[in-house]
Structure formats: structure tokens, C-alpha cells
mmCIF file of C-alpha atoms in Angstrom:
data_model
loop_
_atom_site.group_PDB
_atom_site.id
_atom_site.type_symbol
_atom_site.label_atom_id
_atom_site.label_comp_id
_atom_site.label_asym_id
_atom_site.label_seq_id
_atom_site.Cartn_x
_atom_site.Cartn_y
_atom_site.Cartn_z
ATOM 1 C CA UNK V 195 119.193 87.177 112.607
ATOM 2 C CA UNK V 196 115.670 87.483 110.940
ATOM 3 C CA UNK V 197 112.872 89.095 113.317
ATOM 4 C CA UNK V 198 109.242 88.566 112.568
ATOM 5 C CA UNK V 199 106.688 90.695 114.824
ATOM 6 C CA UNK V 200 103.433 89.012 114.939
ATOM 7 C CA UNK V 201 100.281 90.718 116.313
ATOM 8 C CA UNK V 202 96.509 90.130 116.409
ATOM 9 C CA UNK V 203 95.117 93.798 116.986
ATOM 10 C CA UNK V 204 91.554 94.899 117.032
ATOM 11 C CA UNK V 205 89.968 97.524 113.968
ATOM 12 C CA UNK V 206 90.925 100.212 115.412
ATOM 13 C CA UNK V 207 94.792 99.163 116.271
ATOM 14 C CA UNK V 208 94.907 98.252 119.827
ATOM 15 C CA UNK V 209 96.129 94.810 121.602
ATOM 16 C CA UNK V 210 94.527 94.646 124.576
ATOM 17 C CA UNK V 211 91.574 96.722 126.186
ATOM 18 C CA UNK V 212 92.763 99.985 128.903
ATOM 19 C CA UNK V 213 93.354 97.440 131.748
ATOM 20 C CA UNK V 214 96.011 95.810 129.373
ATOM 21 C CA UNK V 215 93.923 91.934 130.579
ATOM 22 C CA UNK V 216 94.135 90.074 127.784
ATOM 23 C CA UNK V 217 91.232 89.575 125.026
ATOM 24 C CA UNK V 218 90.358 87.002 122.329
ATOM 25 C CA UNK V 219 90.695 89.644 119.185
ATOM 26 C CA UNK V 220 91.362 86.263 116.801
ATOM 27 C CA UNK V 221 89.930 82.612 116.495
ATOM 28 C CA UNK V 222 91.180 78.690 116.219
ATOM 29 C CA UNK V 223 92.717 79.374 112.477
ATOM 30 C CA UNK V 224 94.470 82.099 113.378
ATOM 31 C CA UNK V 225 96.153 80.615 116.651
ATOM 32 C CA UNK V 226 97.210 77.798 114.712
ATOM 33 C CA UNK V 227 98.972 79.982 112.320
ATOM 34 C CA UNK V 228 100.471 81.195 115.392
ATOM 35 C CA UNK V 229 101.692 78.320 116.433
ATOM 36 C CA UNK V 230 102.715 77.407 113.092
ATOM 37 C CA UNK V 231 105.165 80.261 113.050
ATOM 38 C CA UNK V 232 106.478 79.450 116.519
ATOM 39 C CA UNK V 233 107.114 75.753 115.301
ATOM 40 C CA UNK V 234 109.054 77.799 112.641
ATOM 41 C CA UNK V 235 110.868 79.480 114.633
ATOM 42 C CA UNK V 236 114.199 79.595 116.700
ATOM 43 C CA UNK V 237 113.414 81.237 119.529
ATOM 44 C CA UNK V 238 109.751 83.596 120.679
ATOM 45 C CA UNK V 239 110.472 86.933 122.268
ATOM 46 C CA UNK V 240 107.948 88.655 124.674
ATOM 47 C CA UNK V 241 108.623 91.947 126.594
ATOM 48 C CA UNK V 242 108.689 91.528 130.603
ATOM 49 C CA UNK V 243 104.880 93.671 130.149
ATOM 50 C CA UNK V 244 103.742 90.726 128.747
ATOM 51 C CA UNK V 245 104.875 88.386 131.289
ATOM 52 C CA UNK V 246 103.872 90.212 134.027
ATOM 53 C CA UNK V 247 99.718 90.553 132.827
ATOM 54 C CA UNK V 248 99.240 87.497 130.253
ATOM 55 C CA UNK V 249 102.347 85.245 132.247
ATOM 56 C CA UNK V 250 102.541 83.399 128.702
ATOM 57 C CA UNK V 251 104.199 79.249 128.175
ATOM 58 C CA UNK V 252 105.530 80.500 124.277
ATOM 59 C CA UNK V 253 105.086 76.792 123.493
ATOM 60 C CA UNK V 254 104.509 75.414 120.026
ATOM 61 C CA UNK V 255 100.928 73.379 121.557
ATOM 62 C CA UNK V 256 100.154 71.024 118.299
ATOM 63 C CA UNK V 257 101.917 68.150 119.094
ATOM 64 C CA UNK V 258 102.769 67.208 115.535
ATOM 65 C CA UNK V 259 104.290 70.618 114.816
ATOM 66 C CA UNK V 260 106.435 69.546 118.023
ATOM 67 C CA UNK V 261 107.248 66.319 116.699
ATOM 68 C CA UNK V 262 108.727 67.565 113.104
ATOM 69 C CA UNK V 263 110.412 69.489 115.205
ATOM 70 C CA UNK V 264 112.380 66.933 117.074
ATOM 71 C CA UNK V 265 112.526 64.924 114.033
ATOM 72 C CA UNK V 266 114.509 67.845 112.850
ATOM 73 C CA UNK V 267 116.911 67.742 115.478
ATOM 74 C CA UNK V 268 115.820 70.506 117.060
ATOM 75 C CA UNK V 269 114.211 70.831 120.501
ATOM 76 C CA UNK V 270 110.195 70.506 120.706
ATOM 77 C CA UNK V 271 109.874 73.783 121.173
ATOM 78 C CA UNK V 272 111.591 76.804 120.272
ATOM 79 C CA UNK V 273 113.784 79.161 122.843
ATOM 80 C CA UNK V 274 111.762 82.008 124.860
ATOM 81 C CA UNK V 275 113.461 85.632 124.847
ATOM 82 C CA UNK V 276 112.249 88.144 127.531
ATOM 83 C CA UNK V 277 113.475 91.448 127.431
ATOM 84 C CA UNK V 278 113.337 93.109 130.821
ATOM 85 C CA UNK V 279 115.240 95.876 132.031
ATOM 86 C CA UNK V 280 115.195 96.007 135.589
ATOM 87 C CA UNK V 281 114.892 91.705 136.592
ATOM 88 C CA UNK V 282 111.169 91.814 137.020
ATOM 89 C CA UNK V 283 110.063 88.500 135.418
ATOM 90 C CA UNK V 284 108.418 86.759 138.580
ATOM 91 C CA UNK V 285 110.881 83.541 139.331
ATOM 92 C CA UNK V 286 107.681 81.089 139.060
ATOM 93 C CA UNK V 287 106.678 82.674 135.265
ATOM 94 C CA UNK V 288 105.627 80.010 133.495
ATOM 95 C CA UNK V 289 108.184 81.020 130.353
ATOM 96 C CA UNK V 290 110.911 79.909 133.544
ATOM 97 C CA UNK V 291 109.858 76.443 133.049
ATOM 98 C CA UNK V 292 111.766 73.451 131.524
ATOM 99 C CA UNK V 293 109.996 73.004 128.782
ATOM 100 C CA UNK V 294 112.449 74.892 126.257
ATOM 101 C CA UNK V 295 115.470 76.733 127.058
ATOM 102 C CA UNK V 296 114.140 80.679 128.930
ATOM 103 C CA UNK V 297 116.861 83.474 127.590
ATOM 104 C CA UNK V 298 116.584 87.048 129.682
ATOM 105 C CA UNK V 299 117.366 89.882 128.541
ATOM 106 C CA UNK V 300 118.698 92.387 131.577
ATOM 107 C CA UNK V 301 120.338 95.935 131.609
ATOM 108 C CA UNK V 302 123.140 96.391 134.434
ATOM 109 C CA UNK V 303 120.398 98.186 136.274
ATOM 110 C CA UNK V 304 118.767 95.021 137.462
ATOM 111 C CA UNK V 305 119.401 94.589 140.757
ATOM 112 C CA UNK V 306 122.368 91.836 141.615
ATOM 113 C CA UNK V 307 120.125 89.941 143.812
ATOM 114 C CA UNK V 308 117.895 89.526 141.297
ATOM 115 C CA UNK V 309 119.668 88.370 138.107
ATOM 116 C CA UNK V 310 122.029 85.469 141.084
ATOM 117 C CA UNK V 311 117.449 84.507 141.249
ATOM 118 C CA UNK V 312 116.838 84.780 137.308
ATOM 119 C CA UNK V 313 120.348 83.041 136.806
ATOM 120 C CA UNK V 314 118.908 79.940 138.378
ATOM 121 C CA UNK V 315 115.753 79.533 136.112
ATOM 122 C CA UNK V 316 117.250 80.894 132.961
ATOM 123 C CA UNK V 317 119.893 81.952 130.768
ATOM 124 C CA UNK V 318 120.974 85.186 131.393
ATOM 125 C CA UNK V 319 122.092 88.104 128.839
ATOM 126 C CA UNK V 320 122.824 91.246 130.025
ATOM 127 C CA UNK V 321 123.499 94.512 127.736
ATOM 128 C CA UNK V 322 122.706 97.988 128.104
ATOM 129 C CA UNK V 323 123.324 100.139 131.211
ATOM 130 C CA UNK V 324 119.893 101.391 132.290
ATOM 131 C CA UNK V 325 117.803 99.617 128.838
ATOM 132 C CA UNK V 326 118.344 96.449 127.214
ATOM 133 C CA UNK V 327 120.847 97.411 124.397
ATOM 134 C CA UNK V 328 118.219 95.725 121.645
ATOM 135 C CA UNK V 329 121.374 95.077 118.615
ATOM 136 C CA UNK V 330 123.890 93.629 121.165
ATOM 137 C CA UNK V 331 121.203 91.499 123.327
ATOM 138 C CA UNK V 332 120.329 90.254 120.050
ATOM 139 C CA UNK V 333 123.316 89.663 118.252
ATOM 140 C CA UNK V 334 124.408 87.809 121.590
ATOM 141 C CA UNK V 335 121.205 85.458 121.124
ATOM 142 C CA UNK V 336 122.316 84.611 117.281
ATOM 143 C CA UNK V 337 125.168 83.280 118.867
ATOM 144 C CA UNK V 338 123.271 81.240 120.620
ATOM 145 C CA UNK V 339 121.972 80.091 116.836
ATOM 146 C CA UNK V 340 119.313 81.762 116.746
ATOM 147 C CA UNK V 341 118.056 82.757 112.902
ATOM 148 C CA UNK V 342 114.483 83.431 113.157
ATOM 149 C CA UNK V 343 113.424 85.005 116.278
ATOM 150 C CA UNK V 344 109.603 85.957 116.712
ATOM 151 C CA UNK V 345 108.229 88.647 118.642
ATOM 152 C CA UNK V 346 104.889 88.435 119.740
ATOM 153 C CA UNK V 347 104.657 92.082 121.948
ATOM 154 C CA UNK V 348 103.796 94.228 123.581
ATOM 155 C CA UNK V 349 103.919 97.303 122.278
ATOM 156 C CA UNK V 350 106.746 98.507 123.951
ATOM 157 C CA UNK V 351 108.960 96.441 123.440
ATOM 158 C CA UNK V 352 107.750 96.516 119.323
ATOM 159 C CA UNK V 353 108.261 99.946 119.227
ATOM 160 C CA UNK V 354 111.914 99.367 120.228
ATOM 161 C CA UNK V 355 112.511 96.837 118.006
ATOM 162 C CA UNK V 356 111.357 99.083 115.222
ATOM 163 C CA UNK V 357 113.357 102.699 116.818
ATOM 164 C CA UNK V 358 116.759 99.802 116.438
ATOM 165 C CA UNK V 359 116.021 98.778 112.909
ATOM 166 C CA UNK V 360 116.072 95.403 114.177
ATOM 167 C CA UNK V 361 112.801 94.265 111.833
ATOM 168 C CA UNK V 362 112.372 92.418 109.440
ATOM 169 C CA UNK V 363 108.583 91.389 109.155
ATOM 170 C CA UNK V 364 105.800 92.317 110.739
ATOM 171 C CA UNK V 365 102.454 90.305 111.063
ATOM 172 C CA UNK V 366 98.996 91.738 112.204
ATOM 173 C CA UNK V 367 95.871 89.831 112.347
ATOM 174 C CA UNK V 368 93.588 92.060 112.207
ATOM 175 C CA UNK V 369 90.370 91.181 114.369
ATOM 176 C CA UNK V 370 86.383 92.571 113.699
ATOM 177 C CA UNK V 371 85.726 94.725 116.926
ATOM 178 C CA UNK V 372 86.637 97.745 118.664
ATOM 179 C CA UNK V 373 88.610 98.346 121.665
ATOM 180 C CA UNK V 374 88.705 101.747 122.171
ATOM 181 C CA UNK V 375 90.717 103.731 124.998
ATOM 182 C CA UNK V 376 93.579 106.565 124.388
ATOM 183 C CA UNK V 377 95.358 104.021 126.758
ATOM 184 C CA UNK V 378 94.731 100.909 125.336
ATOM 185 C CA UNK V 379 97.948 99.011 124.283
ATOM 186 C CA UNK V 380 98.842 99.755 120.834
ATOM 187 C CA UNK V 381 100.774 97.538 118.421
ATOM 188 C CA UNK V 382 103.789 99.626 118.600
ATOM 189 C CA UNK V 383 103.772 102.139 121.642
ATOM 190 C CA UNK V 384 106.499 103.604 123.382
ATOM 191 C CA UNK V 385 107.163 107.459 122.658
ATOM 192 C CA UNK V 386 107.009 107.282 118.677
ATOM 193 C CA UNK V 387 108.122 108.098 115.839
ATOM 194 C CA UNK V 388 108.097 112.136 115.137
ATOM 195 C CA UNK V 389 110.246 111.584 111.659
ATOM 196 C CA UNK V 390 112.269 108.914 109.787
ATOM 197 C CA UNK V 391 108.878 107.063 109.938
ATOM 198 C CA UNK V 392 109.388 102.360 109.661
ATOM 199 C CA UNK V 393 108.460 102.137 106.028
ATOM 200 C CA UNK V 394 107.115 98.577 105.007
ATOM 201 C CA UNK V 395 106.167 97.111 101.912
ATOM 202 C CA UNK V 396 102.361 95.049 101.477
ATOM 203 C CA UNK V 397 103.320 91.365 100.348
ATOM 204 C CA UNK V 398 100.426 90.041 101.294
ATOM 205 C CA UNK V 399 96.386 89.871 102.630
ATOM 206 C CA UNK V 400 95.144 87.142 103.806
ATOM 207 C CA UNK V 401 91.414 86.639 104.483
ATOM 208 C CA UNK V 402 91.543 84.186 107.879
ATOM 209 C CA UNK V 403 88.264 83.579 110.648
ATOM 210 C CA UNK V 404 86.800 86.642 110.748
ATOM 211 C CA UNK V 405 89.172 89.332 109.838
ATOM 212 C CA UNK V 406 92.480 89.100 108.078
ATOM 213 C CA UNK V 407 96.093 88.394 107.899
ATOM 214 C CA UNK V 408 98.362 91.122 106.928
ATOM 215 C CA UNK V 409 102.036 90.964 105.777
ATOM 216 C CA UNK V 410 104.812 93.645 105.455
ATOM 217 C CA UNK V 411 108.052 93.688 104.809
ATOM 218 C CA UNK V 412 110.160 96.078 106.154
ATOM 219 C CA UNK V 413 111.679 98.669 103.754
ATOM 220 C CA UNK V 414 114.627 99.610 105.466
ATOM 221 C CA UNK V 415 116.021 101.674 101.795
#
């Protein structure tokens, strides 16, 4: 599986404010770029924190892009993936509607009653004891035909994916604003690396809206 992490960050590397409220960092051109990337992907993934904070739909917005997917004998929208170790995804979350298949990646720590409730709304992938074992979960997703996975956040999931060595490409729109705040989420939160920092090879720098899109390949040497 080829994993692309895509994010919009402020000039100081924040994804949102310390209140974890959604902030418009990029503009129309970047929204269109993200929509194209969604349309190119087999699935789009987020962590449960993003679901709880933003209630995203994660569908393709452009009619022509959806039509092109249908012409290619693909569903109008890519599948959606939520990494949710303890089963906190609300059963009325937008990501669980019938616009596309949704996979919930849970751990064995998710209560049985929650799993039963969520199984009525989504396809469940259970991997790991206390936390989702991302290597096993992603292998299971690949068995479902997902070859390109786009990850849209948040910082905890992104860090975990880098930690597991699962990221192939990183694309970041860096916007012309400063958010600040030691408690504001960054591109990669989690525990942080103290050694063996993931190395990136810069592939492209493209000006867009009033910011830039930086594209890196992950150097796994």
C-alpha cells in the first residue's frame, strides 16, 4: 500500500489552534488540490480525534472528479478509514453515512457493546491489544483492495504512521499565518522521536494560494 500524508499547516507548523478548532489555513486552490488527491486515492484516513473535533465527511466534492471515478469503474467516493483504538466514533458521525464504505480500525480494548453498535454502521478491522496495530490494520485494508491511502490527520495518527514506517510521501500546504501555542496540535504529535528521525527527500515546492505546497518522499534508507 502506498501511503500519502496530506496536511495544511500554519507557517509555524500548527494544524489548528490550542482549542483544536478547525482553522482555514489554505484557500480555494489548495482545496481543489486536496479534492483531486482524494479522487486519485482508494481510501482517505483520519484518526478518531479528527472525527470528534471536525466531523469530516471525507468525500470528493467536485462533480467531474466523481464522474471520472465512475467512468473508471470505481465508486464515486473513496473509502473512508478511521483509526479509533477504543471505539469512540459517534454512530451519527458524518463519516459513517452511505456516501462510501467506511472502515473503523479498532483494538481489542474497544468495548464489545461499542463494537456491536459500530458494526451496524461500518466495516470493522480489529488489530492490536490496547492500541490499533497499524501494520496489521493496513495489511487488512490492502486485502480489501486499497492500494493508495491518503491520510488527512491528525497529528497523533501522523506521528504513529511515521513511527511504524508506513508513510511513503508527505505533502504539506504551508499557509501564511501564525497560530502559536505550546498546546496547539502540530503535524506530528505523539511522543516524538529522540533518535532515528525519519528522513525526507524534497521532491517539489509549488506556490499555491498565498502559501506553498511541499512534497517529500520518505527516505527509508
